[in-house]
XYZ file of C-alpha atoms in Angstrom:
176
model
C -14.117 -34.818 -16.176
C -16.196 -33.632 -18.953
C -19.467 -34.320 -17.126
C -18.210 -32.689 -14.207
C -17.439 -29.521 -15.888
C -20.838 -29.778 -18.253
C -22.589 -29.989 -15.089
C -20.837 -27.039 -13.448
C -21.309 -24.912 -16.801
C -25.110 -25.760 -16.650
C -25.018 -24.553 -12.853
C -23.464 -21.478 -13.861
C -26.066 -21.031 -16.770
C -29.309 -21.611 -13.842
C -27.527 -19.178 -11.888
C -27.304 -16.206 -14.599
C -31.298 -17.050 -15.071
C -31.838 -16.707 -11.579
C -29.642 -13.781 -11.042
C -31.589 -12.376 -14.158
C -34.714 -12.846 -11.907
C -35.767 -15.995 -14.807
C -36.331 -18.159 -12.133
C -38.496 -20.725 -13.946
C -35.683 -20.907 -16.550
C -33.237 -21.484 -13.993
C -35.110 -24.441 -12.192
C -36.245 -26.002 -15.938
C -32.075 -25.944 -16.797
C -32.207 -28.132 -13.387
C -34.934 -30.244 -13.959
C -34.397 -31.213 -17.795
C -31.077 -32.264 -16.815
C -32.234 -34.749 -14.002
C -35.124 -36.239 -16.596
C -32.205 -36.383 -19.232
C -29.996 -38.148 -16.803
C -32.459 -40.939 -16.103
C -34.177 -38.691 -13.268
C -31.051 -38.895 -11.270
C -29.449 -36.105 -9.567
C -26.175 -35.059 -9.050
C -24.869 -33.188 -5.543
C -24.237 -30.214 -7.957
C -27.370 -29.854 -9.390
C -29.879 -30.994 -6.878
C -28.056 -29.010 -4.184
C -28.306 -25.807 -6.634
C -32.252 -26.621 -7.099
C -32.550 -27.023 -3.322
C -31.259 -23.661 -2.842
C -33.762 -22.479 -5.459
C -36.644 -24.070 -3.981
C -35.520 -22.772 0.029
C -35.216 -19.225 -2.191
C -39.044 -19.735 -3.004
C -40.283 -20.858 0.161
C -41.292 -24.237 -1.971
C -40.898 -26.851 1.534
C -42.224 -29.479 -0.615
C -40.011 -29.266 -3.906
C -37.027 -28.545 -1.167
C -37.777 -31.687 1.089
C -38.063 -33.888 -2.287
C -34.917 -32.663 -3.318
C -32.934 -32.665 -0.009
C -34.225 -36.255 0.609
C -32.859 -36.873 -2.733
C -29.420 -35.645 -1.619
C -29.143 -37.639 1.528
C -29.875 -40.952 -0.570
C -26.876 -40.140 -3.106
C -24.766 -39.030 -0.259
C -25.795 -40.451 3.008
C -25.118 -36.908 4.486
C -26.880 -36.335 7.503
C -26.916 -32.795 6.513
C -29.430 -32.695 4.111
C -31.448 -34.687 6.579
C -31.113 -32.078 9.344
C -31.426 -29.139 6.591
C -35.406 -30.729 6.412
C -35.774 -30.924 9.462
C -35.106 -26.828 9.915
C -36.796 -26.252 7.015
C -40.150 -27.767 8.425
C -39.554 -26.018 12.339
C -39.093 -22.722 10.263
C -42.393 -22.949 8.238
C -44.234 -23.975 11.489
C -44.909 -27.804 10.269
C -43.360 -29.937 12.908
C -46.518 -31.853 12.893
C -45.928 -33.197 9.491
C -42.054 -34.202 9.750
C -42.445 -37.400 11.506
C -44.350 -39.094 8.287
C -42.165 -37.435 5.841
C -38.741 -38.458 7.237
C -39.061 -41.558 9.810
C -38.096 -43.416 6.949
C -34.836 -42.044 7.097
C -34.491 -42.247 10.821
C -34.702 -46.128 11.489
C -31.429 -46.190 12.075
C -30.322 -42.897 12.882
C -30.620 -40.989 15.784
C -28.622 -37.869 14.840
C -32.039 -36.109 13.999
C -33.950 -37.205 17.353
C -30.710 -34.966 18.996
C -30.937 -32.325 16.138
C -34.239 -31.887 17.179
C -34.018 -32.012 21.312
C -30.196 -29.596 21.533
C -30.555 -27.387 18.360
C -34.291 -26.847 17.555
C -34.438 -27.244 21.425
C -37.803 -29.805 21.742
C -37.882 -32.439 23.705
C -41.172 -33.304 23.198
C -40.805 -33.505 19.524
C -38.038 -35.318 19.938
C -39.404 -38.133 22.453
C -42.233 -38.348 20.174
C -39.901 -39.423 17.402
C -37.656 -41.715 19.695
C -41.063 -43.449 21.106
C -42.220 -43.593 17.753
C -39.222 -45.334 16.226
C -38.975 -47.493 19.147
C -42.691 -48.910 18.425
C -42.183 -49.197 14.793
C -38.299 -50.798 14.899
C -37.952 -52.395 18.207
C -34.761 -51.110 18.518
C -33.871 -49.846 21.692
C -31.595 -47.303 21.341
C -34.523 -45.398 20.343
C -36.098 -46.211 23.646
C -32.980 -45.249 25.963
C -32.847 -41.962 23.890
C -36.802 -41.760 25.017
C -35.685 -42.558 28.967
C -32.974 -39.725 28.952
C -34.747 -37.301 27.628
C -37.574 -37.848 30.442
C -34.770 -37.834 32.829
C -33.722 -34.549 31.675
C -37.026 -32.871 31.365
C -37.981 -34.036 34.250
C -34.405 -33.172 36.348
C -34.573 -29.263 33.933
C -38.171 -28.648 34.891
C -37.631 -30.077 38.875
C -41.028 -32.311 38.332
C -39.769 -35.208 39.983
C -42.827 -37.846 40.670
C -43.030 -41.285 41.074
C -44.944 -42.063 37.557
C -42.551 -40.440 35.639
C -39.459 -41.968 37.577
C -41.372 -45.556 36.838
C -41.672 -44.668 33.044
C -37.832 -43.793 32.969
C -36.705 -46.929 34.973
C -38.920 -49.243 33.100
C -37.244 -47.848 29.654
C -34.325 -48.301 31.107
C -34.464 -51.810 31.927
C -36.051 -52.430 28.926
C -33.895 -51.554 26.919
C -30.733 -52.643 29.054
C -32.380 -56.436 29.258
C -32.589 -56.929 25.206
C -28.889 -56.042 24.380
């Protein structure tokens, strides 16, 4: 209880520096408490530095942290709050090697990516990608549907991509 309410004082003490445009300040609070706390963060405080670090337009000191976040938690949230973060500075290129670490067994992101940031080639990449680096085949029926849907959205029906879909299919129906 007294840690929990040391931490929230020191949250409220950043936030007064920030608010008092003493930004630096308010991130060093942050920081020296993670380095005095073994470099471990708590949901309170790394959450708070996130928001500093979205504030600054810092995607690298934001990712860090976030990634940080979904460890101690396993929220899916903070994985998904990355994944906006690098569609909204224009760096979809990057996110595969920064978070398909995270992703091995997960496909909430591949879906984040295809029905909210609303690419499906971004999002095949990543289930085709997975597939090839885990073997796991939910990752390659996630690739299948989502050439099934491009292909039934954009009316492009041919018999190459029909094969590519069927053979994903069956592969990954014939291992389970």
């Amino acid at each position: 209880l007294a840690t929990l309410l040391f931490i929230k004082r020191l949250i409220k003490i950043s936030e007064l520096e920030f608010l008092l445009n003493n930004k630096e300040a308010s991130k060093k609070i942050l920081k020296d408490f993670i380095k005095a706390n073994n470099n471990k963060c708590s949901l309170l405080v790394c959450a708070r530095l996130a928001m500093i670090y979205a504030n600054e337009k810092n995607l690298e000191g934001f990712k860090d942290i976030s990634l940080e976040l979904y460890e101690l938690s396993q929220n899916p949230e903070f994985l998904l709050n990355v994944i906006s973060a690098y569609y909204n500075f224009g760096k979809k290129q990057e996110l595969y090697d920064n978070i398909s670490s995270y992703l091995e067994n997960n496909s909430l992101p591949i879906y984040f990516i295809l029905e909210v940031m609303k690419d499906s080639q971004t999002a095949n990449n990543f289930a085709n990608r997975l597939y090839n680096k885990t073997k796991n085949t939910t990752f390659l029926s996630i690739s299948a549907i989502i050439e099934y849907e491009d292909m039934r959205k954009t009316n492009t029906v041919n018999e190459k991509k029909l094969k590519s879909i069927i053979e994903k299919f069956d592969k990954s129906v014939n291992k389970n």
